[in-house]
Short mmCIF file of C-alpha atoms in Angstrom, two decimals:
data_model
loop_
_atom_site.label_atom_id
_atom_site.label_comp_id
_atom_site.label_asym_id
_atom_site.label_seq_id
_atom_site.Cartn_x
_atom_site.Cartn_y
_atom_site.Cartn_z
CA MET A 1 -16.13 17.00 -2.38
CA PRO A 2 -12.61 17.51 -3.01
CA PRO A 3 -11.00 20.19 -0.31
CA THR A 4 -10.78 23.82 -2.13
CA LEU A 5 -7.80 24.77 -0.58
CA GLN A 6 -8.68 28.30 -0.92
CA GLY A 7 -10.42 29.02 2.09
CA THR A 8 -8.99 31.50 4.82
CA PHE A 9 -10.27 31.80 8.99
CA HIS A 10 -11.87 34.76 7.38
CA THR A 11 -13.85 32.69 5.20
CA TYR A 12 -16.12 31.07 8.04
CA ARG A 13 -17.51 32.61 11.09
CA PRO A 14 -17.42 30.31 14.35
CA ILE A 15 -20.49 29.83 16.27
CA ARG A 16 -19.46 27.42 19.52
CA ARG A 17 -16.88 25.01 20.70
CA LEU A 18 -17.78 21.32 20.37
CA GLY A 19 -15.28 19.39 22.07
CA GLN A 20 -11.40 18.86 22.18
CA GLY A 21 -9.31 16.42 20.68
CA ALA A 22 -5.78 14.99 21.41
CA PHE A 23 -4.03 17.95 18.49
CA GLY A 24 -6.13 21.05 18.98
CA GLU A 25 -10.57 21.61 19.34
CA VAL A 26 -13.69 21.28 16.97
CA SER A 27 -15.66 24.54 16.66
CA LEU A 28 -19.32 24.63 15.13
CA ALA A 29 -18.58 27.88 12.37
CA SER A 30 -20.33 28.69 9.37
CA VAL A 31 -19.64 29.97 5.67
CA LEU A 32 -19.94 33.23 5.96
CA GLU A 33 -20.76 33.41 2.18
CA THR A 34 -24.02 30.68 2.13
CA GLY A 35 -24.36 30.05 5.91
CA ASP A 36 -23.92 26.81 5.39
CA VAL A 37 -23.37 24.99 8.60
CA VAL A 38 -19.85 23.29 9.79
CA ALA A 39 -17.50 21.57 11.62
CA LEU A 40 -13.67 23.34 11.98
CA LYS A 41 -11.14 21.73 13.67
CA ARG A 42 -8.00 23.75 14.81
CA ILE A 43 -5.20 22.02 14.80
CA HIS A 44 -1.85 23.59 16.79
CA ILE A 45 1.47 23.36 15.04
CA ARG A 46 4.27 22.60 17.22
CA ASN A 47 7.47 24.61 15.81
CA THR A 48 9.63 21.40 17.13
CA SER A 49 7.73 18.98 15.60
CA GLY A 50 5.49 20.92 12.88
CA ILE A 51 2.00 19.09 11.16
CA PRO A 52 1.50 15.48 13.63
CA VAL A 53 1.48 12.91 10.96
CA VAL A 54 -2.19 11.63 12.53
CA VAL A 55 -3.63 15.06 10.82
CA VAL A 56 -1.17 14.22 7.54
CA ARG A 57 -3.06 10.88 7.56
CA GLU A 58 -6.17 11.93 8.09
CA ILE A 59 -5.67 14.56 4.93
CA LYS A 60 -4.65 12.57 3.05
CA ALA A 61 -7.10 9.32 3.56
CA LEU A 62 -9.83 11.80 3.05
CA GLN A 63 -8.77 13.61 -0.01
CA SER A 64 -8.56 9.89 -1.50
CA VAL A 65 -12.58 9.04 -1.13
CA SER A 66 -15.62 11.50 -1.60
CA HIS A 67 -18.19 9.05 -0.48
CA PRO A 68 -21.96 10.11 1.63
CA ASN A 69 -20.54 7.81 3.74
CA VAL A 70 -17.13 9.16 4.76
CA VAL A 71 -17.00 12.21 6.52
CA ALA A 72 -16.17 14.91 3.64
CA LEU A 73 -13.29 17.15 3.83
CA LEU A 74 -14.23 20.49 2.83
CA ASP A 75 -11.18 22.46 3.27
CA VAL A 76 -7.83 22.99 4.95
CA PHE A 77 -5.88 26.16 5.37
CA PRO A 78 -3.43 27.24 7.56
CA LYS A 79 -3.58 30.09 9.86
CA GLY A 80 -0.53 31.64 12.33
CA GLN A 81 0.69 28.54 14.45
CA ALA A 82 -2.26 26.16 13.28
CA ILE A 83 -3.78 24.30 10.35
CA TYR A 84 -7.92 24.13 9.68
CA LEU A 85 -9.21 21.16 8.76
CA VAL A 86 -12.94 22.38 7.50
CA GLN A 87 -15.36 19.15 7.28
CA GLU A 88 -19.00 18.70 7.05
CA TYR A 89 -21.21 19.02 10.30
CA CYS A 90 -23.52 16.20 11.86
CA THR A 91 -25.58 16.38 14.28
CA THR A 92 -23.52 13.55 16.53
CA ASP A 93 -21.93 10.37 16.83
CA LEU A 94 -22.73 7.02 17.38
CA ALA A 95 -21.39 6.42 20.85
CA ALA A 96 -23.55 8.77 22.28
CA LEU A 97 -26.94 8.35 20.61
CA LEU A 98 -26.48 4.84 22.34
CA ARG A 99 -25.41 6.48 25.58
CA ARG A 100 -28.52 7.86 25.65
CA LEU A 101 -31.26 4.95 24.05
CA PRO A 102 -33.23 3.49 25.88
CA ALA A 103 -32.96 -0.48 23.98
CA PRO A 104 -31.73 -0.77 21.49
CA PRO A 105 -32.50 0.70 17.38
CA PRO A 106 -35.34 -1.30 15.39
CA GLU A 107 -33.78 -4.09 13.22
CA ARG A 108 -34.61 -1.71 9.98
CA ILE A 109 -32.80 1.34 11.57
CA ALA A 110 -29.75 -0.84 12.86
CA LYS A 111 -29.42 -2.65 9.43
CA GLY A 112 -30.00 0.57 7.57
CA LEU A 113 -26.77 2.30 10.03
CA MET A 114 -24.73 -1.13 9.13
CA LEU A 115 -25.49 -0.78 5.37
CA GLN A 116 -24.27 2.71 5.32
CA LEU A 117 -21.13 1.78 7.02
CA CYS A 118 -20.38 -0.82 5.14
CA ARG A 119 -20.39 0.95 2.47
CA GLY A 120 -17.93 3.92 3.62
CA LEU A 121 -15.44 1.13 5.11
CA GLU A 122 -15.73 -0.30 0.94
CA ALA A 123 -15.23 2.85 -0.50
CA LEU A 124 -12.08 3.58 2.06
CA HIS A 125 -10.87 -0.44 1.21
CA ALA A 126 -11.14 -0.07 -2.58
CA GLU A 127 -8.85 3.02 -2.47
CA GLY A 128 -6.34 0.81 -0.93
CA ILE A 129 -6.71 2.44 2.73
CA MET A 130 -7.26 1.63 6.17
CA HIS A 131 -9.12 2.56 8.65
CA ARG A 132 -7.47 1.07 11.83
CA ASP A 133 -9.70 3.11 14.31
CA VAL A 134 -13.46 2.37 13.73
CA LYS A 135 -15.55 2.48 16.57
CA PRO A 136 -19.10 3.90 17.43
CA SER A 137 -17.30 7.47 18.69
CA ASN A 138 -16.21 7.90 15.70
CA THR A 139 -19.27 6.85 13.28
CA LEU A 140 -20.75 10.53 12.98
CA LEU A 141 -24.38 10.55 12.50
CA SER A 142 -26.73 13.49 10.13
CA ALA A 143 -30.07 13.56 11.28
CA SER A 144 -30.55 16.07 7.98
CA ALA A 145 -29.69 13.25 5.33
CA GLY A 146 -30.16 10.32 7.79
CA ALA A 147 -26.39 9.14 6.99
CA ALA A 148 -23.91 7.33 8.98
CA LYS A 149 -20.28 8.39 8.06
CA LEU A 150 -17.12 7.45 9.69
CA ALA A 151 -14.79 9.72 11.11
CA ASP A 152 -11.50 10.72 12.31
CA CYS A 153 -9.26 8.68 9.42
CA GLY A 154 -6.11 10.48 11.71
CA LEU A 155 -5.08 5.64 12.07
CA ALA A 156 -5.63 5.73 8.25
CA ARG A 157 -2.96 4.17 6.34
CA PRO A 158 -2.33 3.48 2.56
CA LEU A 159 -1.94 -0.32 1.91
CA ASP A 160 1.46 -1.29 1.43
CA GLY A 161 1.63 -3.77 -2.18
CA GLY A 162 4.75 -5.36 -0.53
CA GLU A 163 4.80 -9.25 0.26
CA ARG A 164 5.17 -8.65 3.66
CA PRO A 165 4.06 -5.33 4.92
CA ALA A 166 5.39 -4.14 7.86
CA TYR A 167 3.36 -1.68 10.03
CA THR A 168 2.44 -1.12 13.74
CA HIS A 169 0.09 -3.30 15.86
CA ALA A 170 -0.89 -0.06 18.31
CA VAL A 171 -3.65 1.05 16.56
CA ALA A 172 -7.43 1.09 17.04
CA THR A 173 -9.05 0.85 19.69
CA ARG A 174 -8.27 -1.53 22.20
CA TRP A 175 -12.19 -2.89 22.49
CA TYR A 176 -11.75 -3.12 18.74
CA ARG A 177 -8.68 -4.30 18.44
CA ALA A 178 -8.76 -7.24 16.17
CA PRO A 179 -7.37 -10.47 17.47
CA GLU A 180 -3.97 -10.43 15.45
CA LEU A 181 -3.31 -6.80 16.12
CA LEU A 182 -3.33 -8.02 19.98
CA TYR A 183 -1.26 -11.16 19.83
CA GLY A 184 1.81 -8.45 17.99
CA ALA A 185 0.85 -8.49 14.37
CA ARG A 186 2.91 -6.31 12.65
CA SER A 187 1.32 -7.82 9.17
CA TYR A 188 -2.33 -7.18 8.36
CA GLY A 189 -5.10 -5.96 6.26
CA PRO A 190 -8.20 -4.25 5.44
CA ALA A 191 -9.71 -7.45 7.93
CA VAL A 192 -8.93 -4.74 11.10
CA ASP A 193 -11.26 -2.88 10.26
CA ILE A 194 -13.95 -5.74 9.47
CA TRP A 195 -13.43 -7.00 13.53
CA ALA A 196 -13.81 -3.46 14.93
CA LEU A 197 -16.76 -2.87 12.42
CA GLY A 198 -18.49 -6.49 14.02
CA LEU A 199 -18.23 -4.73 17.49
CA VAL A 200 -19.57 -1.46 16.79
CA PHE A 201 -22.65 -4.01 14.48
CA ALA A 202 -23.03 -5.93 18.09
CA GLU A 203 -22.97 -2.72 20.39
CA LEU A 204 -26.19 -1.85 17.99
CA LEU A 205 -27.63 -4.60 18.72
CA GLY A 206 -27.04 -4.77 22.52
CA LEU A 207 -26.14 -0.58 23.39
CA SER A 208 -23.19 -2.23 25.23
CA PRO A 209 -19.96 -3.23 23.90
CA LEU A 210 -19.24 -6.96 23.44
CA ILE A 211 -15.63 -7.17 24.76
CA PRO A 212 -14.77 -4.36 26.77
CA GLY A 213 -10.99 -5.25 28.36
CA ASP A 214 -9.54 -2.86 31.08
CA ASN A 215 -5.78 -3.66 29.33
CA ASP A 216 -5.01 -5.82 26.38
CA ILE A 217 -4.16 -8.75 28.36
CA ASP A 218 -7.49 -8.47 29.48
CA GLN A 219 -8.80 -7.67 25.92
CA LEU A 220 -7.60 -10.72 25.18
CA GLY A 221 -8.96 -13.02 27.84
CA ARG A 222 -11.59 -11.63 27.49
CA VAL A 223 -11.94 -12.33 23.13
CA ILE A 224 -11.16 -16.00 24.05
CA ALA A 225 -13.08 -16.05 27.10
CA THR A 226 -16.28 -14.54 25.08
CA LEU A 227 -15.35 -16.75 21.85
CA GLY A 228 -13.40 -19.41 22.45
CA SER A 229 -9.90 -20.79 22.05
CA MET A 230 -8.24 -19.63 19.46
CA GLU A 231 -6.01 -22.25 18.24
CA PRO A 232 -9.03 -24.91 17.10
CA VAL A 233 -10.31 -22.51 14.24
CA TRP A 234 -6.95 -20.20 13.28
CA PRO A 235 -3.52 -22.62 13.55
CA GLY A 236 -1.98 -19.40 12.32
CA VAL A 237 -2.33 -17.65 15.42
CA ARG A 238 0.56 -19.56 16.63
CA GLU A 239 3.15 -17.46 14.13
CA LEU A 240 1.70 -13.69 16.16
CA PRO A 241 4.55 -12.53 17.20
CA ASP A 242 3.08 -12.50 20.87
CA TRP A 243 1.63 -16.06 20.87
CA GLY A 244 3.21 -18.13 23.57
CA LYS A 245 3.79 -14.99 25.83
CA ILE A 246 0.82 -15.51 28.26
CA ALA A 247 -1.15 -18.65 28.20
CA PHE A 248 -4.84 -18.66 28.36
CA PRO A 249 -7.22 -21.81 29.93
CA PRO A 250 -9.36 -23.43 26.64
CA ALA A 251 -12.34 -21.85 26.43
CA GLU A 252 -15.77 -22.99 24.42
CA PRO A 253 -17.57 -19.81 22.01
CA VAL A 254 -20.44 -18.50 24.39
CA PRO A 255 -22.90 -18.07 22.02
CA LEU A 256 -24.35 -14.96 20.59
CA GLY A 257 -27.68 -15.71 21.44
CA GLN A 258 -26.68 -15.58 24.89
CA LEU A 259 -24.38 -12.16 24.42
CA LEU A 260 -26.97 -10.78 22.65
CA PRO A 261 -30.72 -12.07 23.56
CA GLY A 262 -32.50 -9.52 21.93
CA ALA A 263 -30.72 -9.86 18.00
CA SER A 264 -32.26 -12.38 15.42
CA GLU A 265 -30.83 -14.94 14.21
CA PRO A 266 -29.77 -13.52 10.97
CA ALA A 267 -28.13 -11.24 12.23
CA LEU A 268 -26.51 -13.17 15.02
CA HIS A 269 -24.98 -14.99 12.07
CA PHE A 270 -24.44 -12.12 9.99
CA LEU A 271 -22.30 -11.19 13.26
CA ALA A 272 -20.69 -14.00 13.44
CA ARG A 273 -18.77 -13.10 9.61
CA PHE A 274 -17.02 -10.29 11.06
CA LEU A 275 -16.05 -11.91 14.23
CA SER A 276 -14.62 -15.22 12.51
CA TYR A 277 -10.91 -15.27 14.08
CA ASN A 278 -9.12 -15.87 11.17
CA PRO A 279 -8.74 -12.26 9.14
CA ALA A 280 -8.56 -14.12 5.18
CA GLN A 281 -12.20 -15.86 6.80
CA ARG A 282 -14.05 -12.67 7.54
CA ILE A 283 -16.69 -11.30 4.98
CA THR A 284 -14.68 -8.03 3.37
CA ALA A 285 -16.74 -4.93 3.13
CA ALA A 286 -18.54 -5.42 -0.48
CA GLU A 287 -19.12 -9.05 0.30
CA ALA A 288 -20.78 -7.42 3.42
CA VAL A 289 -22.81 -4.29 1.11
CA ARG A 290 -24.49 -7.32 -1.01
CA SER A 291 -25.06 -9.82 1.56
CA ASP A 292 -28.91 -11.45 1.95
CA TYR A 293 -28.87 -10.00 5.01
CA LEU A 294 -28.70 -6.35 4.32
CA CYS A 295 -30.28 -6.91 0.79
CA SER A 296 -32.70 -9.01 1.05
CA GLN A 297 -33.56 -10.70 4.16
CA PRO A 298 -36.79 -8.90 5.92
CA PRO A 299 -37.05 -6.63 7.58
CA LEU A 300 -35.57 -4.66 4.88
CA PRO A 301 -32.20 -2.26 5.80
CA ALA A 302 -34.28 0.97 6.96
CA ASP A 303 -33.43 4.05 4.09
CA GLU A 304 -32.05 7.85 4.56
CA ALA A 305 -35.38 9.33 5.27
CA GLU A 306 -36.25 6.60 7.66
CA ILE A 307 -33.11 7.03 9.74
CA GLY A 308 -32.93 10.84 9.66
CA CYS A 309 -36.77 10.60 11.32
CA TRP A 310 -35.82 8.00 13.64
CA LEU A 311 -32.65 10.46 15.05
CA LEU A 312 -34.49 13.46 15.08
CA GLY A 313 -37.11 11.26 17.37
CA CYS A 314 -34.14 10.30 19.33
CA MET A 315 -33.43 14.29 19.67
CA GLU A 316 -36.13 15.02 20.83
CA GLN A 317 -36.80 12.91 23.47
CA ALA A 318 -33.49 13.44 24.51
CA GLU A 319 -34.01 17.14 25.09
CA ALA A 320 -37.62 16.35 26.89
CA ALA A 321 -36.05 13.92 29.21
CA SER A 322 -32.44 16.52 29.68
CA ALA A 323 -35.60 19.50 30.31
CA ALA A 324 -37.57 17.33 32.77
CA LEU A 325 -34.33 16.14 34.61
CA LYS A 326 -33.45 19.46 34.83
CA ALA A 327 -36.98 20.83 36.27
CA ALA A 328 -37.21 17.84 38.74
CA ALA A 329 -33.29 18.57 40.24
CA ALA A 330 -34.07 22.25 40.46
CA LYS A 331 -37.63 21.31 42.56
CA SER A 332 -35.51 19.19 44.58
CA ALA A 333 -32.56 21.76 45.46
CA LEU A 334 -35.34 24.22 46.26
CA GLY A 335 -37.00 21.74 48.53
CA ALA A 336 -33.60 21.12 50.38
CA HIS A 337 -32.59 24.06 50.80
CA PRO A 338 -34.93 26.92 52.47
CA VAL A 339 -33.05 29.62 52.57
CA VAL A 340 -32.35 29.98 48.59
CA GLN A 341 -36.14 29.41 48.74
CA LEU A 342 -36.84 32.17 51.19
CA GLN A 343 -34.19 34.21 48.76
CA MET A 344 -36.07 33.68 45.18
CA GLN A 345 -39.50 34.48 46.64
CA GLN A 346 -37.67 37.75 48.70
CA GLY A 347 -36.52 38.39 45.05
CA GLN A 348 -39.76 37.83 43.44
CA GLN A 349 -41.36 40.30 45.89
CA GLN A 350 -38.56 42.65 45.49
CA GLY A 351 -38.95 42.49 41.59
CA GLN A 352 -42.96 43.71 42.55
CA GLN A 353 -42.01 45.83 44.73
CA GLN A 354 -39.33 47.61 42.13
CA GLY A 355 -39.69 51.55 41.92
CA GLN A 356 -42.38 51.70 44.76
CA GLY A 357 -39.05 52.56 47.06
CA GLN A 358 -39.95 49.65 50.32
CA ASP A 359 -37.50 47.87 51.32
CA ARG A 360 -37.22 43.93 52.13
CA PRO A 361 -39.74 43.61 55.47
CA ALA A 362 -37.75 43.30 58.55
CA GLU A 363 -39.52 39.61 59.32
CA ALA A 364 -38.32 38.28 56.42
CA GLU A 365 -34.48 39.87 57.28
CA ALA A 366 -34.11 37.96 60.42
CA GLU A 367 -35.86 35.31 59.20
CA LEU A 368 -32.86 34.85 56.58
CA GLN A 369 -30.67 35.63 58.70
CA ARG A 370 -31.64 32.98 61.35
CA ARG A 371 -31.78 30.25 58.47
CA GLN A 372 -27.91 31.67 57.29
CA ARG A 373 -26.44 30.96 60.69
CA GLN A 374 -28.00 27.28 60.61
CA ARG A 375 -26.99 24.06 58.68
CA PRO A 376 -28.31 23.82 55.65
CA PRO A 377 -29.54 19.95 54.55
CA GLN A 378 -27.52 17.94 52.56
CA PRO A 379 -28.11 18.38 49.22
CA LEU A 380 -29.45 15.91 47.08
CA ALA A 381 -27.27 14.06 44.61
CA VAL A 382 -28.67 14.84 41.33
CA CYS A 383 -26.77 13.92 38.16
CA TRP A 384 -26.92 16.69 36.08
CA GLU A 385 -25.64 15.31 32.77
CA SER A 386 -27.35 17.18 29.41
CA LEU A 387 -28.66 14.54 27.10
CA PRO A 388 -29.36 16.49 24.24
CA LEU A 389 -27.56 15.01 21.61
CA ALA A 390 -27.00 17.34 19.40
#
């Protein structure tokens, strides 16, 4: 739904902080009138520079597109030295989910998520908008709706209708950056989003980034080492601005089946259509939505209801694992620190004796002081990372 542009800060009740971004923070909030839960993004406005251009781009892009697989901008309003964006709230993002999965999702689920993302990208491209930062952390997941949604359109850009449009090549997160961008292209199109979405799909199939470069040159070298030399299949690469600045040894492509041994042959064939070096030969979002792989080849993509149930199951497993980890860590910590254990025992005794006017036994006090003079054993190495997906 398009933003109302009529809300104020008092329309919403902040609940808790969700995270911090480059230009502000995101909070969970509720709509006072309806009780609906939303995400409230606060962007600080500096007097010297005004509203950041990436924020303007995100607002314009989300105002232009209304689609179930693109995160909805519900409201925009100013308050003091800040502007607030109200967006629909989603349970988690794909990057967080993949970090916690013990194994890749079933192919039905992967196909269902990919179909939704292709639909969202098709909607953006149909409106003449390039996202330019497609990646797992910019893919939000709603367990209640069973939906995947493209988000964070801060790098989105309308397509220029000129014959040779000029854009910046410094877009897209490195691991998902198309080869034309790595070679400094300033004239490019929606195919950069297709390359990135292909690598998101590869991550769904294998749980880890397919081509994780350390810097731009390393990224380009890894692309070539993984997918082979570019010249034989893409002669136009020689015309890109940064071609020839650094030479890489000839390389043969590594079969995708070796890189993703658990993926089916149809899935690998579908992935290859996203990772064509030549942008003109990459599949389009509209073609992907109507492809045999997503439309007719078994297993068929999971629908929203099945995806929602699967996401809820993942969240419950993560919460159970988190509770078990914390219980084990607490038990280990107590076993490693007798002083702490004694203090807890004495706290329990005091609780039982409260109101009876009894002091701590002298022998317990002496034992505690003796232990405090001793050097406690080194604590166990315990991972306290929170696992819940919400």
